[in-house]
Structures are given as C-alpha cells and as structure tokens.
Short mmCIF file of C-alpha atoms in Angstrom, two decimals:
data_model
loop_
_atom_site.label_atom_id
_atom_site.label_comp_id
_atom_site.label_asym_id
_atom_site.label_seq_id
_atom_site.Cartn_x
_atom_site.Cartn_y
_atom_site.Cartn_z
CA UNK A 1 89.50 138.42 153.92
CA UNK A 2 88.34 136.80 150.70
CA UNK A 3 90.40 138.13 147.81
CA UNK A 4 89.19 137.36 144.30
CA UNK A 5 90.92 134.39 142.74
CA UNK A 6 92.27 134.04 139.22
CA UNK A 7 89.72 131.39 138.28
CA UNK A 8 86.97 133.91 139.06
CA UNK A 9 88.20 136.50 136.56
CA UNK A 10 90.13 134.56 133.91
CA UNK A 11 88.92 133.93 130.36
CA UNK A 12 88.44 130.20 129.81
CA UNK A 13 87.92 130.48 126.07
CA UNK A 14 91.59 130.90 125.17
CA UNK A 15 92.93 131.67 121.72
CA UNK A 16 96.12 129.61 121.39
CA UNK A 17 98.53 128.36 118.78
CA UNK A 18 100.94 125.49 118.22
CA UNK A 19 104.75 125.73 118.04
CA UNK A 20 104.81 125.01 114.29
CA UNK A 21 102.54 127.95 113.37
CA UNK A 22 104.18 130.38 110.96
CA UNK A 23 104.86 134.06 111.57
CA UNK A 24 101.99 134.95 109.23
CA UNK A 25 99.62 132.50 110.95
CA UNK A 26 100.33 134.07 114.33
CA UNK A 27 99.95 137.61 112.96
CA UNK A 28 96.62 136.66 111.36
CA UNK A 29 95.45 135.05 114.59
CA UNK A 30 96.16 138.19 116.65
CA UNK A 31 94.48 140.43 114.09
CA UNK A 32 91.44 138.22 113.61
CA UNK A 33 90.69 137.96 117.32
CA UNK A 34 91.89 141.48 118.16
CA UNK A 35 94.28 140.31 120.86
CA UNK A 36 97.85 141.36 121.59
CA UNK A 37 99.30 138.03 122.60
CA UNK A 38 98.74 134.28 122.46
CA UNK A 39 100.06 131.26 124.39
CA UNK A 40 101.90 128.54 122.51
CA UNK A 41 100.94 125.01 123.56
CA UNK A 42 102.03 121.49 122.62
CA UNK A 43 99.79 118.56 121.63
CA UNK A 44 99.07 117.91 125.30
CA UNK A 45 97.93 121.52 125.82
CA UNK A 46 100.95 122.28 127.99
CA UNK A 47 102.13 125.88 127.74
CA UNK A 48 105.50 126.25 126.01
CA UNK A 49 105.67 130.03 125.79
CA UNK A 50 103.85 133.21 124.82
CA UNK A 51 104.01 135.35 121.68
CA UNK A 52 103.16 139.03 121.90
CA UNK A 53 102.81 141.77 119.31
CA UNK A 54 106.16 143.07 120.56
CA UNK A 55 107.85 139.83 119.47
CA UNK A 56 106.38 140.16 115.99
CA UNK A 57 107.18 143.85 115.67
CA UNK A 58 110.80 143.35 116.69
CA UNK A 59 111.13 140.62 114.10
CA UNK A 60 109.57 142.73 111.36
CA UNK A 61 111.56 145.86 112.22
CA UNK A 62 114.91 144.10 111.96
CA UNK A 63 114.09 142.32 108.72
CA UNK A 64 114.25 145.42 106.54
CA UNK A 65 117.06 147.40 108.18
CA UNK A 66 120.80 147.31 107.56
CA UNK A 67 123.03 145.50 110.11
CA UNK A 68 124.08 148.70 111.90
CA UNK A 69 120.45 149.67 112.48
CA UNK A 70 119.50 146.17 113.63
CA UNK A 71 122.08 146.44 116.40
CA UNK A 72 120.51 149.70 117.54
CA UNK A 73 117.05 148.14 117.63
CA UNK A 74 118.29 145.28 119.79
CA UNK A 75 120.10 147.56 122.21
CA UNK A 76 116.91 148.66 123.95
CA UNK A 77 116.40 145.16 125.32
CA UNK A 78 118.00 144.78 128.77
CA UNK A 79 120.34 141.81 129.09
CA UNK A 80 119.90 140.92 125.45
CA UNK A 81 120.70 137.27 124.87
CA UNK A 82 121.37 134.90 122.04
CA UNK A 83 117.74 133.86 122.36
CA UNK A 84 116.55 137.46 121.86
CA UNK A 85 118.64 137.77 118.71
CA UNK A 86 117.36 134.44 117.42
CA UNK A 87 113.78 135.64 117.84
CA UNK A 88 114.41 138.42 115.34
CA UNK A 89 115.06 135.73 112.73
CA UNK A 90 112.27 133.41 113.85
CA UNK A 91 109.79 132.02 111.36
CA UNK A 92 107.68 129.78 113.60
CA UNK A 93 105.85 130.25 116.88
CA UNK A 94 108.48 128.18 118.70
CA UNK A 95 111.23 130.49 117.45
CA UNK A 96 109.27 133.67 118.12
CA UNK A 97 107.82 132.94 121.55
CA UNK A 98 109.12 134.08 124.91
CA UNK A 99 109.90 131.01 126.99
CA UNK A 100 109.45 129.75 129.58
CA UNK A 101 106.07 131.44 129.90
CA UNK A 102 105.23 133.45 132.99
CA UNK A 103 102.06 131.77 134.25
CA UNK A 104 99.58 131.88 137.11
CA UNK A 105 97.66 129.23 139.01
CA UNK A 106 93.86 129.26 139.23
CA UNK A 107 93.87 129.62 143.03
CA UNK A 108 96.22 132.58 143.11
CA UNK A 109 94.67 135.89 144.10
CA UNK A 110 94.15 138.82 141.78
CA UNK A 111 96.69 140.74 143.86
CA UNK A 112 99.34 138.05 143.42
CA UNK A 113 98.75 137.97 139.67
CA UNK A 114 99.03 141.75 139.44
CA UNK A 115 102.40 141.61 141.22
CA UNK A 116 103.59 138.90 138.84
CA UNK A 117 102.59 140.97 135.81
CA UNK A 118 104.31 144.06 137.17
CA UNK A 119 107.55 142.28 138.11
CA UNK A 120 107.84 140.49 134.76
CA UNK A 121 106.52 143.39 132.64
CA UNK A 122 103.90 141.27 130.89
CA UNK A 123 100.32 142.05 129.91
CA UNK A 124 98.81 138.58 130.22
CA UNK A 125 99.30 135.38 132.16
CA UNK A 126 98.34 131.93 130.90
CA UNK A 127 96.59 130.09 133.73
CA UNK A 128 97.80 126.51 134.11
CA UNK A 129 97.02 123.48 136.23
CA UNK A 130 99.58 121.59 138.31
CA UNK A 131 100.86 119.78 135.21
CA UNK A 132 101.29 122.95 133.17
CA UNK A 133 98.20 122.49 130.99
CA UNK A 134 96.38 125.57 129.81
CA UNK A 135 93.18 126.35 131.73
CA UNK A 136 92.59 129.97 130.78
CA UNK A 137 94.24 133.34 130.44
CA UNK A 138 94.11 136.49 132.55
CA UNK A 139 94.91 139.97 131.25
CA UNK A 140 95.45 143.33 132.88
CA UNK A 141 91.87 144.32 132.13
CA UNK A 142 90.65 141.14 133.86
CA UNK A 143 92.58 142.06 137.00
CA UNK A 144 91.24 145.60 136.89
CA UNK A 145 87.69 144.20 136.85
CA UNK A 146 87.72 144.19 140.66
CA UNK A 147 87.59 147.99 140.53
CA UNK A 148 84.22 147.73 138.82
CA UNK A 149 82.69 146.26 141.95
CA UNK A 150 79.62 148.17 143.17
CA UNK A 151 80.22 150.52 146.09
CA UNK A 152 77.55 148.67 148.07
CA UNK A 153 79.40 145.37 147.71
CA UNK A 154 82.65 146.98 148.87
CA UNK A 155 80.90 148.56 151.86
CA UNK A 156 79.32 145.26 152.87
CA UNK A 157 82.70 143.52 152.74
CA UNK A 158 84.48 146.22 154.75
CA UNK A 159 81.83 145.97 157.46
CA UNK A 160 81.40 142.21 157.43
CA UNK A 161 84.94 140.97 156.79
CA UNK A 162 87.13 143.75 158.19
CA UNK A 163 85.22 145.28 161.09
CA UNK A 164 83.12 142.38 162.34
CA UNK A 165 84.88 139.15 161.38
CA UNK A 166 88.53 140.24 161.50
CA UNK A 167 88.64 143.07 164.04
CA UNK A 168 85.75 141.73 166.14
CA UNK A 169 84.02 145.11 166.32
CA UNK A 170 80.30 145.78 166.49
CA UNK A 171 78.98 146.89 163.06
CA UNK A 172 77.86 150.30 164.36
CA UNK A 173 81.29 151.09 165.87
CA UNK A 174 82.51 152.61 162.61
CA UNK A 175 80.47 154.31 159.90
CA UNK A 176 81.53 153.11 156.47
CA UNK A 177 80.72 155.01 153.30
CA UNK A 178 81.97 154.21 149.81
CA UNK A 179 81.90 156.45 146.76
CA UNK A 180 83.56 155.44 143.48
CA UNK A 181 85.67 152.91 145.34
CA UNK A 182 86.91 155.41 147.94
CA UNK A 183 86.16 154.14 151.45
CA UNK A 184 85.65 156.59 154.31
CA UNK A 185 85.87 155.29 157.88
CA UNK A 186 84.31 157.52 160.53
CA UNK A 187 84.02 156.79 164.24
CA UNK A 188 85.98 156.18 167.41
CA UNK A 189 87.89 153.02 168.23
CA UNK A 190 89.00 151.90 171.65
CA UNK A 191 92.75 152.27 171.12
CA UNK A 192 94.98 154.37 168.93
CA UNK A 193 96.85 151.32 167.63
CA UNK A 194 93.60 149.97 166.18
CA UNK A 195 93.20 152.89 163.78
CA UNK A 196 96.02 152.12 161.28
CA UNK A 197 95.10 148.43 161.38
CA UNK A 198 91.49 149.16 160.43
CA UNK A 199 92.61 151.50 157.64
CA UNK A 200 95.14 149.03 156.28
CA UNK A 201 92.71 146.12 156.22
CA UNK A 202 89.98 148.18 154.57
CA UNK A 203 92.46 149.17 151.87
CA UNK A 204 93.11 145.51 151.07
CA UNK A 205 89.52 144.76 150.14
CA UNK A 206 89.23 144.09 146.40
CA UNK A 207 87.95 147.13 144.53
CA UNK A 208 89.04 149.73 147.08
CA UNK A 209 90.78 152.67 145.41
CA UNK A 210 91.79 154.44 148.63
CA UNK A 211 90.74 154.85 152.25
CA UNK A 212 89.92 158.15 153.96
CA UNK A 213 90.72 157.94 157.66
CA UNK A 214 88.33 159.85 159.92
CA UNK A 215 88.80 157.60 162.91
CA UNK A 216 89.44 158.68 166.46
CA UNK A 217 90.33 156.69 169.58
CA UNK A 218 89.58 156.63 173.29
CA UNK A 219 92.94 155.44 174.62
CA UNK A 220 96.42 156.39 173.42
CA UNK A 221 98.47 153.21 173.65
CA UNK A 222 101.31 154.44 171.43
CA UNK A 223 103.72 154.23 174.39
CA UNK A 224 103.20 150.46 174.70
CA UNK A 225 105.30 147.79 173.07
CA UNK A 226 103.90 146.31 169.83
CA UNK A 227 103.13 143.04 171.63
CA UNK A 228 101.07 144.94 174.16
CA UNK A 229 99.18 146.72 171.37
CA UNK A 230 97.88 143.43 169.91
CA UNK A 231 94.30 143.93 168.85
CA UNK A 232 92.11 141.16 170.21
CA UNK A 233 95.02 138.77 169.75
CA UNK A 234 95.78 140.03 166.21
CA UNK A 235 99.53 140.61 166.09
CA UNK A 236 101.58 142.54 163.56
CA UNK A 237 103.09 139.28 162.27
CA UNK A 238 99.59 137.92 161.63
CA UNK A 239 98.54 141.10 159.85
CA UNK A 240 101.45 140.83 157.41
CA UNK A 241 100.07 137.48 156.26
CA UNK A 242 96.66 138.89 155.29
#
C-alpha cells in the first residue's frame, strides 16, 4: 500500500535561525511567524538542534525565582542533566536549543514520523537530507492532514490497493463504504482467516479513522495452522512488514 511520505506533507518554506541568535531574537521570531518552535542551523544549513517555546519559558521562569524555587521548576524534567540546567541560563540559540535534533527523512512515511514524534514527545520534526541539511519541517498538524482525505479517495484506495492489488479479490467481493473516515466492509470472503487480514489492511490506509467489520466467510479454517491459512501466498510474516 502507498502510505503518504514526509516530502508530500512537509512545509518547505522553513523559518530557521542561527546558533548565535539571542534569546530575544528567537522569541521575536516565534511571535512574528506565530510558530512554536524553530530549527537551529549552521552556515551550511545543517541542523544543529531545535528551540521550542518550552525551552524559552523554562529559561524565563527560572530567571526571576529564588534558588529553592528554581530547583522545583527543574524537578519536573525526567532525567534532568547538566545540559538541561545550562539551558535555563542560556542566552543564545546554541545554548537554548535541544540537541541533537530529532529529525525525519523525506522518504519516511507519515506513520513513521508520527511514531517518532510520539516516542520523543516533540511537536515538529526538521526534515533533512542524507548529509543533515534542512529540507523542510513537518508538524503534528501536517501529519494529521491525511485525515482530511475525501471519503471517496479512501474508498478507492481500499478497493484498489487492499482488496484487488493486495488480497487479489474481485472488486465486487466486498462492499466498501466510507463516512467521515470510517470504513465499513460488508460481504462474504472465502475463508475465515481472510476476514481479520482484510480489516487490518483497510485500517492501515492513510486517512482511515476506524474500520467496521461486517464480513462473513464461507469456510471456517480456524483449525488450520497459520501456514495453512496463508491467503493467496500472503503470510503473517509478510503482513507485519506492510
């Protein structure tokens, strides 16, 4: 199946800053462009790190509080490090930024980028080439853009990519309806083992919110070994790679 790639949804017109930019310059940049974070790049446009509003707020909050209170403010950060403490005293972008930056490649899928954001608890990913140069930036809202796909486009992909091309079924075997991103599969497949496979693959189409299973089957092959349940040569190991 053809998942959307990062270079299809990323913003190529990136607001960026250099490592020597002052705290005030960075704050002005975020406010002027109404963004919540900015990559820091060197003279060769290679990404050094990322500064977020959180970095600036932490710095500002600790500046005007007594030492005892500053310790409390830092305590919320898991595994606080010397680097985290230094950032509270930072005056330049290099001192304020989080580094190394968590980045994405242009040929990664939207799903992979979403997992990276979730695991690293970040709201944006600079997109870099093989040499680390900035190509664009992708945000959470960019990744969520797949859920704005028209229902008709989702339906066409479920039928064409999932049912026909992947599962080798005739288009009329299963009735596919889509409403607000919710896919409903209705019909009867040959074997029981085919049902969860069809549902799982339909759920992996970009833009699908959920799948309603109204599928039946003609043969109950649940008593067979997984290798004997292979669907037209499609094994469970192969399915995990999709």
